Amino acid sequence: MLSQVVELIENKHNFAITTHARPDGDGIGSSLGLCWLLRSLGKEAEVIVSDGIPATYHTLPGADEIIHVAEMIGKYDAVFVIECSDIERPGIKNLDQQFTVNIDHHTTCEHFGTINWIDPTASAVGEMIYNLCKAIGGRISREIAECLYMALVTDTGSFHFPNTTDRTLKVASELVKAGVKPAKISEAVYNSYPWSRIELMSKVLATVKRDASGRVAWMRQTLEMRESSGMLDGDNNGFVNIPLAAKEIVASIYMREVRPQFYRVSLRSKGDINVARIAEKFGGGGHKNAAGLRIEGDWNECERKIVAAVIESVNDDIHTTNGYTLNDYELTLV
Ligand code: 5GP
Ligand code: MN
């Protein structure tokens, strides 16, 4: 919990911070924000990751100092593990031999750390790092503010998602007071992609399908699409949300072929539809409205299983939350 994290920081000196492979804005923003906070307290700190950093985050202060490692080499008093459901997610060998501090806001997170600070009411880990800064009596520098604002913007979909609370907006306001230019961060997140994103988007959107009720949408990204569009890491960020722009769509599924017979799947939903529960059924996890999983096997078969599970769950959730009786859901796969 928070008090243990504060005590640890006060009593120790030499820290590393890591986040999950394929890092996102919350993972990178929170890690860098924490790094700046620790340094401002006179501590030694560095961010270590196993994966490349998407170009969107290159402009964050400290991004150019991030160290890429495949296994733990340095000796640290503690390693902060940001936004990871389990100790394997950073993809760093021997991380489990370290004193680890697990900081996360997912409900499905394992308590793998030596210290665990999990706050599912936080919109982003960035919000938790802000709270940590306040609890430890730190000052929100412009560097910390920019990194944490990136975390908030990306994890709340620019304050659109239901995880956005009055606290989130209050923290965002404090970060802007500390020197953040919101338009600069939005420009980096939303309007700085290479053209390959547009090429890929057109191919992926060409595969979109809906079930008979028109409430569930799904689409695919094949290895061939990646190659022919010249896709770069992060080019497909947010694609899964596109079908949700249609009023009647309440759940969206986006399947990416990572290698033959192996797929990463993103699930998104609106309102009461809980996709974390569906992801968990397949060994994945996440939040109520944003979850993910991995699955192996034949494209059509995997797609059919996931789509069926989502349709079934949408039926249940709508039925139990709004009292509708729904018998108009039919699984229609082409
Ligand atoms: P995304 O669709 O953006 O990759 O992930 C959405 C959410 O689901 C994230 O909060 C992420 O932590 C979680 N998630 C995605 N893939 C997996 C997975 O394979 N396992 C678990 N436990 N969570 C995942
Ligand atoms: Mn997050």
mmCIF file of C-alpha atoms in Angstrom, residues 2-332:
data_model
loop_
_atom_site.group_PDB
_atom_site.id
_atom_site.type_symbol
_atom_site.label_atom_id
_atom_site.label_comp_id
_atom_site.label_asym_id
_atom_site.label_seq_id
_atom_site.Cartn_x
_atom_site.Cartn_y
_atom_site.Cartn_z
ATOM 1 C CA LEU A 2 0.929 3.658 -0.353
ATOM 2 C CA SER A 3 2.411 4.109 3.148
ATOM 3 C CA GLN A 4 4.802 1.178 2.545
ATOM 4 C CA VAL A 5 5.920 2.719 -0.738
ATOM 5 C CA VAL A 6 6.557 6.077 0.940
ATOM 6 C CA GLU A 7 8.559 4.388 3.734
ATOM 7 C CA LEU A 8 10.614 2.389 1.236
ATOM 8 C CA ILE A 9 11.511 5.464 -0.792
ATOM 9 C CA GLU A 10 12.457 7.383 2.352
ATOM 10 C CA ASN A 11 14.731 4.584 3.587
ATOM 11 C CA LYS A 12 16.378 3.331 0.396
ATOM 12 C CA HIS A 13 18.453 4.981 -2.263
ATOM 13 C CA ASN A 14 18.943 3.105 -5.485
ATOM 14 C CA PHE A 15 15.895 2.287 -7.614
ATOM 15 C CA ALA A 16 14.927 0.897 -11.003
ATOM 16 C CA ILE A 17 11.513 1.271 -12.577
ATOM 17 C CA THR A 18 10.042 -0.961 -15.228
ATOM 18 C CA THR A 19 6.743 -1.501 -17.030
ATOM 19 C CA HIS A 20 5.158 -4.010 -19.358
ATOM 20 C CA ALA A 21 6.510 -5.002 -22.757
ATOM 21 C CA ARG A 22 4.846 -3.047 -25.596
ATOM 22 C CA PRO A 23 4.606 -0.103 -23.235
ATOM 23 C CA ASP A 24 1.717 2.354 -23.483
ATOM 24 C CA GLY A 25 1.293 5.955 -22.330
ATOM 25 C CA ASP A 26 0.457 5.035 -18.747
ATOM 26 C CA GLY A 27 3.333 2.539 -18.488
ATOM 27 C CA ILE A 28 5.942 4.916 -19.903
ATOM 28 C CA GLY A 29 4.482 8.156 -18.507
ATOM 29 C CA SER A 30 4.112 6.773 -14.984
ATOM 30 C CA SER A 31 7.570 5.155 -15.034
ATOM 31 C CA LEU A 32 9.263 8.360 -16.181
ATOM 32 C CA GLY A 33 7.157 10.466 -13.799
ATOM 33 C CA LEU A 34 8.213 8.267 -10.882
ATOM 34 C CA CYS A 35 11.839 8.397 -12.045
ATOM 35 C CA TRP A 36 11.787 12.228 -12.039
ATOM 36 C CA LEU A 37 10.119 12.213 -8.619
ATOM 37 C CA LEU A 38 12.748 9.877 -7.118
ATOM 38 C CA ARG A 39 15.587 11.948 -8.569
ATOM 39 C CA SER A 40 14.042 15.149 -7.219
ATOM 40 C CA LEU A 41 14.201 13.493 -3.783
ATOM 41 C CA GLY A 42 17.936 12.924 -4.215
ATOM 42 C CA LYS A 43 17.597 9.211 -5.067
ATOM 43 C CA GLU A 44 19.211 7.266 -7.877
ATOM 44 C CA ALA A 45 16.670 5.990 -10.357
ATOM 45 C CA GLU A 46 16.514 4.668 -13.891
ATOM 46 C CA VAL A 47 13.805 3.295 -16.147
ATOM 47 C CA ILE A 48 14.545 -0.121 -17.654
ATOM 48 C CA VAL A 49 12.363 -1.839 -20.270
ATOM 49 C CA SER A 50 12.675 -4.899 -22.477
ATOM 50 C CA ASP A 51 10.928 -3.415 -25.505
ATOM 51 C CA GLY A 52 11.117 -0.456 -27.881
ATOM 52 C CA ILE A 53 9.366 2.790 -26.932
ATOM 53 C CA PRO A 54 6.694 3.890 -29.454
ATOM 54 C CA ALA A 55 7.579 7.186 -31.171
ATOM 55 C CA THR A 56 4.612 8.918 -29.487
ATOM 56 C CA TYR A 57 6.490 8.873 -26.184
ATOM 57 C CA HIS A 58 9.923 9.893 -27.481
ATOM 58 C CA THR A 59 9.224 13.533 -26.682
ATOM 59 C CA LEU A 60 8.578 12.860 -22.983
ATOM 60 C CA PRO A 61 11.299 14.223 -20.712
ATOM 61 C CA GLY A 62 13.731 11.412 -19.892
ATOM 62 C CA ALA A 63 12.542 9.087 -22.684
ATOM 63 C CA ASP A 64 15.978 9.233 -24.298
ATOM 64 C CA GLU A 65 17.588 7.879 -21.111
ATOM 65 C CA ILE A 66 15.453 4.741 -20.874
ATOM 66 C CA ILE A 67 17.653 1.648 -20.711
ATOM 67 C CA HIS A 68 16.815 -1.482 -22.719
ATOM 68 C CA VAL A 69 17.548 -4.757 -20.961
ATOM 69 C CA ALA A 70 16.674 -8.415 -21.462
ATOM 70 C CA GLU A 71 17.571 -9.402 -17.898
ATOM 71 C CA MET A 72 18.265 -7.769 -14.554
ATOM 72 C CA ILE A 73 21.907 -6.783 -14.340
ATOM 73 C CA GLY A 74 22.184 -3.797 -11.987
ATOM 74 C CA LYS A 75 21.819 -4.127 -8.231
ATOM 75 C CA TYR A 76 18.973 -2.043 -6.883
ATOM 76 C CA ASP A 77 17.428 -1.585 -3.451
ATOM 77 C CA ALA A 78 14.050 -2.042 -5.125
ATOM 78 C CA VAL A 79 12.492 -2.305 -8.581
ATOM 79 C CA PHE A 80 9.143 -0.597 -9.180
ATOM 80 C CA VAL A 81 6.995 -2.624 -11.553
ATOM 81 C CA ILE A 82 4.408 -0.339 -13.147
ATOM 82 C CA GLU A 83 1.084 -1.484 -14.601
ATOM 83 C CA CYS A 84 1.844 -5.203 -14.845
ATOM 84 C CA SER A 85 -0.634 -7.999 -14.215
ATOM 85 C CA ASP A 86 2.189 -10.402 -13.332
ATOM 86 C CA ILE A 87 5.971 -10.523 -12.929
ATOM 87 C CA GLU A 88 6.423 -11.917 -16.460
ATOM 88 C CA ARG A 89 4.850 -8.933 -18.250
ATOM 89 C CA PRO A 90 7.938 -6.687 -18.276
ATOM 90 C CA GLY A 91 9.747 -9.487 -20.149
ATOM 91 C CA ILE A 92 12.894 -9.046 -18.029
ATOM 92 C CA LYS A 93 14.661 -12.212 -16.852
ATOM 93 C CA ASN A 94 15.388 -12.633 -13.130
ATOM 94 C CA LEU A 95 13.119 -9.764 -12.159
ATOM 95 C CA ASP A 96 11.542 -12.153 -9.651
ATOM 96 C CA GLN A 97 14.875 -12.275 -7.741
ATOM 97 C CA GLN A 98 14.569 -8.558 -6.893
ATOM 98 C CA PHE A 99 12.765 -6.639 -4.151
ATOM 99 C CA THR A 100 9.782 -5.536 -6.236
ATOM 100 C CA VAL A 101 7.122 -2.875 -5.729
ATOM 101 C CA ASN A 102 4.010 -3.674 -7.727
ATOM 102 C CA ILE A 103 2.077 -0.497 -8.598
ATOM 103 C CA ASP A 104 -1.071 -1.009 -10.647
ATOM 104 C CA HIS A 105 -4.689 0.036 -11.075
ATOM 105 C CA HIS A 106 -6.051 -3.135 -12.680
ATOM 106 C CA THR A 107 -8.523 -5.280 -10.773
ATOM 107 C CA THR A 108 -7.021 -8.421 -12.300
ATOM 108 C CA CYS A 109 -3.497 -7.762 -11.054
ATOM 109 C CA GLU A 110 -1.667 -10.547 -9.158
ATOM 110 C CA HIS A 111 -0.059 -9.479 -5.895
ATOM 111 C CA PHE A 112 3.358 -10.571 -7.101
ATOM 112 C CA GLY A 113 5.405 -7.785 -5.492
ATOM 113 C CA THR A 114 7.310 -7.682 -2.221
ATOM 114 C CA ILE A 115 5.173 -4.575 -1.718
ATOM 115 C CA ASN A 116 1.866 -4.268 -3.589
ATOM 116 C CA TRP A 117 0.043 -0.981 -4.100
ATOM 117 C CA ILE A 118 -3.065 -1.593 -6.180
ATOM 118 C CA ASP A 119 -5.712 1.082 -6.571
ATOM 119 C CA PRO A 120 -8.485 0.099 -9.010
ATOM 120 C CA THR A 121 -10.217 3.452 -8.394
ATOM 121 C CA ALA A 122 -7.346 5.288 -10.096
ATOM 122 C CA SER A 123 -7.950 6.119 -13.755
ATOM 123 C CA ALA A 124 -4.281 5.508 -14.512
ATOM 124 C CA VAL A 125 -1.146 4.612 -12.580
ATOM 125 C CA GLY A 126 -0.198 8.218 -13.416
ATOM 126 C CA GLU A 127 -2.876 9.347 -10.972
ATOM 127 C CA MET A 128 -1.330 7.073 -8.301
ATOM 128 C CA ILE A 129 2.155 8.494 -8.892
ATOM 129 C CA TYR A 130 0.685 11.969 -8.443
ATOM 130 C CA ASN A 131 -0.764 10.805 -5.091
ATOM 131 C CA LEU A 132 2.610 9.320 -4.159
ATOM 132 C CA CYS A 133 4.306 12.629 -4.965
ATOM 133 C CA LYS A 134 1.877 14.453 -2.677
ATOM 134 C CA ALA A 135 2.166 11.817 0.089
ATOM 135 C CA ILE A 136 5.954 12.047 0.112
ATOM 136 C CA GLY A 137 5.977 15.849 0.048
ATOM 137 C CA GLY A 138 7.514 16.094 -3.429
ATOM 138 C CA ARG A 139 7.104 18.998 -5.832
ATOM 139 C CA ILE A 140 5.377 18.458 -9.171
ATOM 140 C CA SER A 141 8.057 19.660 -11.581
ATOM 141 C CA ARG A 142 7.249 20.315 -15.249
ATOM 142 C CA GLU A 143 8.987 17.020 -16.144
ATOM 143 C CA ILE A 144 6.890 15.003 -13.697
ATOM 144 C CA ALA A 145 3.749 16.820 -14.836
ATOM 145 C CA GLU A 146 4.298 16.126 -18.565
ATOM 146 C CA CYS A 147 4.930 12.438 -17.963
ATOM 147 C CA LEU A 148 1.916 11.991 -15.691
ATOM 148 C CA TYR A 149 -0.366 13.981 -17.993
ATOM 149 C CA MET A 150 0.609 11.626 -20.840
ATOM 150 C CA ALA A 151 -0.389 8.698 -18.588
ATOM 151 C CA LEU A 152 -3.778 10.277 -17.829
ATOM 152 C CA VAL A 153 -4.599 11.311 -21.391
ATOM 153 C CA THR A 154 -3.802 7.914 -22.896
ATOM 154 C CA ASP A 155 -5.458 5.747 -20.226
ATOM 155 C CA THR A 156 -8.668 7.793 -20.163
ATOM 156 C CA GLY A 157 -8.856 8.238 -23.958
ATOM 157 C CA SER A 158 -8.502 12.000 -23.528
ATOM 158 C CA PHE A 159 -10.844 11.933 -20.534
ATOM 159 C CA HIS A 160 -13.571 10.163 -22.557
ATOM 160 C CA PHE A 161 -13.608 6.762 -20.831
ATOM 161 C CA PRO A 162 -15.739 5.930 -17.775
ATOM 162 C CA ASN A 163 -12.593 5.656 -15.607
ATOM 163 C CA THR A 164 -12.402 9.484 -15.724
ATOM 164 C CA THR A 165 -13.401 10.849 -12.304
ATOM 165 C CA ASP A 166 -13.418 14.216 -10.584
ATOM 166 C CA ARG A 167 -10.072 13.173 -9.080
ATOM 167 C CA THR A 168 -8.622 12.525 -12.526
ATOM 168 C CA LEU A 169 -9.647 15.978 -13.705
ATOM 169 C CA LYS A 170 -8.376 17.574 -10.515
ATOM 170 C CA VAL A 171 -4.986 15.892 -10.974
ATOM 171 C CA ALA A 172 -4.960 16.920 -14.655
ATOM 172 C CA SER A 173 -5.662 20.495 -13.597
ATOM 173 C CA GLU A 174 -2.748 20.430 -11.134
ATOM 174 C CA LEU A 175 -0.468 19.043 -13.851
ATOM 175 C CA VAL A 176 -1.467 21.846 -16.218
ATOM 176 C CA LYS A 177 -0.746 24.345 -13.438
ATOM 177 C CA ALA A 178 2.702 22.743 -13.146
ATOM 178 C CA GLY A 179 3.469 23.578 -16.777
ATOM 179 C CA VAL A 180 1.853 20.983 -19.050
ATOM 180 C CA LYS A 181 0.570 22.218 -22.404
ATOM 181 C CA PRO A 182 -2.374 19.864 -23.086
ATOM 182 C CA ALA A 183 -2.406 20.607 -26.824
ATOM 183 C CA LYS A 184 1.259 19.635 -27.124
ATOM 184 C CA ILE A 185 0.629 16.223 -25.540
ATOM 185 C CA SER A 186 -2.528 15.665 -27.635
ATOM 186 C CA GLU A 187 -0.599 16.535 -30.781
ATOM 187 C CA ALA A 188 2.047 13.933 -29.872
ATOM 188 C CA VAL A 189 -0.577 11.281 -29.079
ATOM 189 C CA TYR A 190 -3.140 11.786 -31.849
ATOM 190 C CA ASN A 191 -1.614 13.715 -34.743
ATOM 191 C CA SER A 192 1.946 12.505 -35.080
ATOM 192 C CA TYR A 193 1.591 9.093 -36.704
ATOM 193 C CA PRO A 194 3.326 8.077 -39.924
ATOM 194 C CA TRP A 195 1.189 7.523 -43.035
ATOM 195 C CA SER A 196 1.549 3.746 -42.512
ATOM 196 C CA ARG A 197 -1.111 4.082 -39.784
ATOM 197 C CA ILE A 198 -3.646 5.325 -42.323
ATOM 198 C CA GLU A 199 -2.727 2.528 -44.764
ATOM 199 C CA LEU A 200 -3.106 -0.071 -42.039
ATOM 200 C CA MET A 201 -6.346 1.457 -40.772
ATOM 201 C CA SER A 202 -7.946 1.159 -44.200
ATOM 202 C CA LYS A 203 -7.012 -2.539 -44.404
ATOM 203 C CA VAL A 204 -8.163 -3.382 -40.884
ATOM 204 C CA LEU A 205 -11.447 -1.474 -41.202
ATOM 205 C CA ALA A 206 -12.156 -3.357 -44.429
ATOM 206 C CA THR A 207 -12.508 -6.522 -42.290
ATOM 207 C CA VAL A 208 -15.019 -5.157 -39.772
ATOM 208 C CA LYS A 209 -18.155 -7.241 -39.160
ATOM 209 C CA ARG A 210 -21.167 -7.010 -36.850
ATOM 210 C CA ASP A 211 -23.424 -9.598 -35.280
ATOM 211 C CA ALA A 212 -27.102 -9.761 -36.217
ATOM 212 C CA SER A 213 -28.133 -7.382 -33.440
ATOM 213 C CA GLY A 214 -25.597 -4.848 -34.617
ATOM 214 C CA ARG A 215 -24.202 -4.398 -31.104
ATOM 215 C CA VAL A 216 -20.923 -6.306 -31.338
ATOM 216 C CA ALA A 217 -18.218 -5.528 -33.906
ATOM 217 C CA TRP A 218 -14.999 -7.388 -34.670
ATOM 218 C CA MET A 219 -12.081 -6.964 -37.015
ATOM 219 C CA ARG A 220 -8.738 -8.476 -37.926
ATOM 220 C CA GLN A 221 -5.188 -7.508 -38.615
ATOM 221 C CA THR A 222 -3.152 -10.113 -40.473
ATOM 222 C CA LEU A 223 0.624 -10.434 -40.722
ATOM 223 C CA GLU A 224 0.283 -9.593 -44.408
ATOM 224 C CA MET A 225 -1.396 -6.258 -43.524
ATOM 225 C CA ARG A 226 1.474 -5.398 -41.209
ATOM 226 C CA GLU A 227 4.004 -6.027 -43.951
ATOM 227 C CA SER A 228 2.200 -4.389 -46.850
ATOM 228 C CA SER A 229 1.431 -1.213 -44.900
ATOM 229 C CA GLY A 230 4.958 -0.930 -43.475
ATOM 230 C CA MET A 231 3.391 -0.771 -40.027
ATOM 231 C CA LEU A 232 5.482 0.576 -37.181
ATOM 232 C CA ASP A 233 4.983 -0.161 -33.476
ATOM 233 C CA GLY A 234 1.992 1.725 -32.156
ATOM 234 C CA ASP A 235 0.500 2.473 -35.593
ATOM 235 C CA ASN A 236 -2.620 0.535 -34.625
ATOM 236 C CA ASN A 237 -3.137 2.250 -31.262
ATOM 237 C CA GLY A 238 -6.811 2.847 -30.637
ATOM 238 C CA PHE A 239 -8.093 0.957 -33.701
ATOM 239 C CA VAL A 240 -10.194 -1.196 -31.375
ATOM 240 C CA ASN A 241 -12.173 1.881 -30.347
ATOM 241 C CA ILE A 242 -13.202 2.880 -33.877
ATOM 242 C CA PRO A 243 -16.332 0.680 -34.117
ATOM 243 C CA LEU A 244 -17.537 2.077 -30.767
ATOM 244 C CA ALA A 245 -18.074 5.396 -32.539
ATOM 245 C CA ALA A 246 -21.312 3.837 -33.860
ATOM 246 C CA LYS A 247 -24.116 4.475 -31.376
ATOM 247 C CA GLU A 248 -25.472 0.924 -31.325
ATOM 248 C CA ILE A 249 -22.095 -0.842 -30.935
ATOM 249 C CA VAL A 250 -21.467 -1.733 -27.272
ATOM 250 C CA ALA A 251 -18.489 -4.073 -27.639
ATOM 251 C CA SER A 252 -15.567 -4.207 -30.046
ATOM 252 C CA ILE A 253 -13.030 -6.975 -30.702
ATOM 253 C CA TYR A 254 -9.728 -6.490 -32.492
ATOM 254 C CA MET A 255 -7.625 -9.574 -33.305
ATOM 255 C CA ARG A 256 -4.026 -9.246 -34.426
ATOM 256 C CA GLU A 257 -2.023 -12.094 -35.905
ATOM 257 C CA VAL A 258 1.329 -11.942 -34.110
ATOM 258 C CA ARG A 259 2.654 -15.062 -35.816
ATOM 259 C CA PRO A 260 0.867 -17.860 -37.624
ATOM 260 C CA GLN A 261 -1.712 -19.428 -35.306
ATOM 261 C CA PHE A 262 -1.093 -16.902 -32.481
ATOM 262 C CA TYR A 263 -3.187 -13.775 -31.890
ATOM 263 C CA ARG A 264 -3.402 -10.861 -29.504
ATOM 264 C CA VAL A 265 -6.934 -9.719 -28.899
ATOM 265 C CA SER A 266 -8.160 -6.370 -27.588
ATOM 266 C CA LEU A 267 -11.668 -5.967 -26.213
ATOM 267 C CA ARG A 268 -13.450 -2.665 -25.585
ATOM 268 C CA SER A 269 -16.960 -1.929 -24.389
ATOM 269 C CA LYS A 270 -19.336 0.798 -23.354
ATOM 270 C CA GLY A 271 -21.106 1.242 -20.015
ATOM 271 C CA ASP A 272 -22.088 -1.879 -18.132
ATOM 272 C CA ILE A 273 -20.628 -4.383 -20.568
ATOM 273 C CA ASN A 274 -17.753 -6.067 -18.711
ATOM 274 C CA VAL A 275 -15.037 -7.276 -21.096
ATOM 275 C CA ALA A 276 -12.461 -7.964 -18.340
ATOM 276 C CA ARG A 277 -14.566 -10.967 -17.322
ATOM 277 C CA ILE A 278 -14.516 -12.271 -20.879
ATOM 278 C CA ALA A 279 -10.752 -11.768 -21.204
ATOM 279 C CA GLU A 280 -10.225 -13.668 -17.940
ATOM 280 C CA LYS A 281 -12.116 -16.665 -19.348
ATOM 281 C CA PHE A 282 -9.390 -16.864 -21.998
ATOM 282 C CA GLY A 283 -6.514 -16.301 -19.544
ATOM 283 C CA GLY A 284 -6.244 -12.537 -20.152
ATOM 284 C CA GLY A 285 -7.377 -9.579 -18.080
ATOM 285 C CA GLY A 286 -7.826 -5.822 -17.894
ATOM 286 C CA HIS A 287 -10.597 -3.409 -16.922
ATOM 287 C CA LYS A 288 -14.359 -3.559 -17.278
ATOM 288 C CA ASN A 289 -14.329 -1.512 -20.502
ATOM 289 C CA ALA A 290 -10.830 -2.352 -21.822
ATOM 290 C CA ALA A 291 -9.270 -5.790 -21.686
ATOM 291 C CA GLY A 292 -7.035 -8.100 -23.669
ATOM 292 C CA LEU A 293 -5.956 -11.686 -24.141
ATOM 293 C CA ARG A 294 -3.814 -13.969 -26.269
ATOM 294 C CA ILE A 295 -5.103 -17.031 -28.062
ATOM 295 C CA GLU A 296 -3.653 -19.772 -30.266
ATOM 296 C CA GLY A 297 -5.162 -21.785 -33.097
ATOM 297 C CA ASP A 298 -7.104 -21.410 -36.318
ATOM 298 C CA TRP A 299 -8.196 -17.803 -37.153
ATOM 299 C CA ASN A 300 -11.848 -18.557 -37.754
ATOM 300 C CA GLU A 301 -12.159 -20.865 -34.788
ATOM 301 C CA CYS A 302 -10.507 -18.434 -32.358
ATOM 302 C CA GLU A 303 -12.577 -15.564 -33.706
ATOM 303 C CA ARG A 304 -15.766 -17.569 -33.407
ATOM 304 C CA LYS A 305 -15.021 -18.492 -29.765
ATOM 305 C CA ILE A 306 -14.269 -14.929 -28.733
ATOM 306 C CA VAL A 307 -17.132 -13.346 -30.649
ATOM 307 C CA ALA A 308 -19.532 -15.927 -29.179
ATOM 308 C CA ALA A 309 -18.260 -15.218 -25.643
ATOM 309 C CA VAL A 310 -18.653 -11.466 -26.146
ATOM 310 C CA ILE A 311 -22.163 -11.766 -27.590
ATOM 311 C CA GLU A 312 -23.192 -14.039 -24.729
ATOM 312 C CA SER A 313 -21.761 -11.657 -22.180
ATOM 313 C CA VAL A 314 -23.366 -8.618 -23.818
ATOM 314 C CA ASN A 315 -26.693 -10.453 -23.578
ATOM 315 C CA ASP A 316 -26.125 -11.191 -19.888
ATOM 316 C CA ASP A 317 -24.881 -7.735 -18.958
ATOM 317 C CA ILE A 318 -27.609 -5.881 -20.811
ATOM 318 C CA HIS A 319 -30.184 -8.309 -19.467
ATOM 319 C CA THR A 320 -29.051 -7.986 -15.858
ATOM 320 C CA THR A 321 -28.374 -4.263 -15.927
ATOM 321 C CA ASN A 322 -31.228 -2.879 -17.957
ATOM 322 C CA GLY A 323 -33.819 -5.601 -17.614
ATOM 323 C CA TYR A 324 -34.075 -6.148 -21.371
ATOM 324 C CA THR A 325 -35.014 -9.571 -22.603
ATOM 325 C CA LEU A 326 -32.832 -10.198 -25.516
ATOM 326 C CA ASN A 327 -33.442 -13.006 -27.901
ATOM 327 C CA ASP A 328 -32.483 -11.010 -30.963
ATOM 328 C CA TYR A 329 -28.778 -11.853 -30.632
ATOM 329 C CA GLU A 330 -27.552 -14.251 -33.211
ATOM 330 C CA LEU A 331 -24.034 -15.235 -33.990
ATOM 331 C CA THR A 332 -23.458 -14.566 -37.660
#
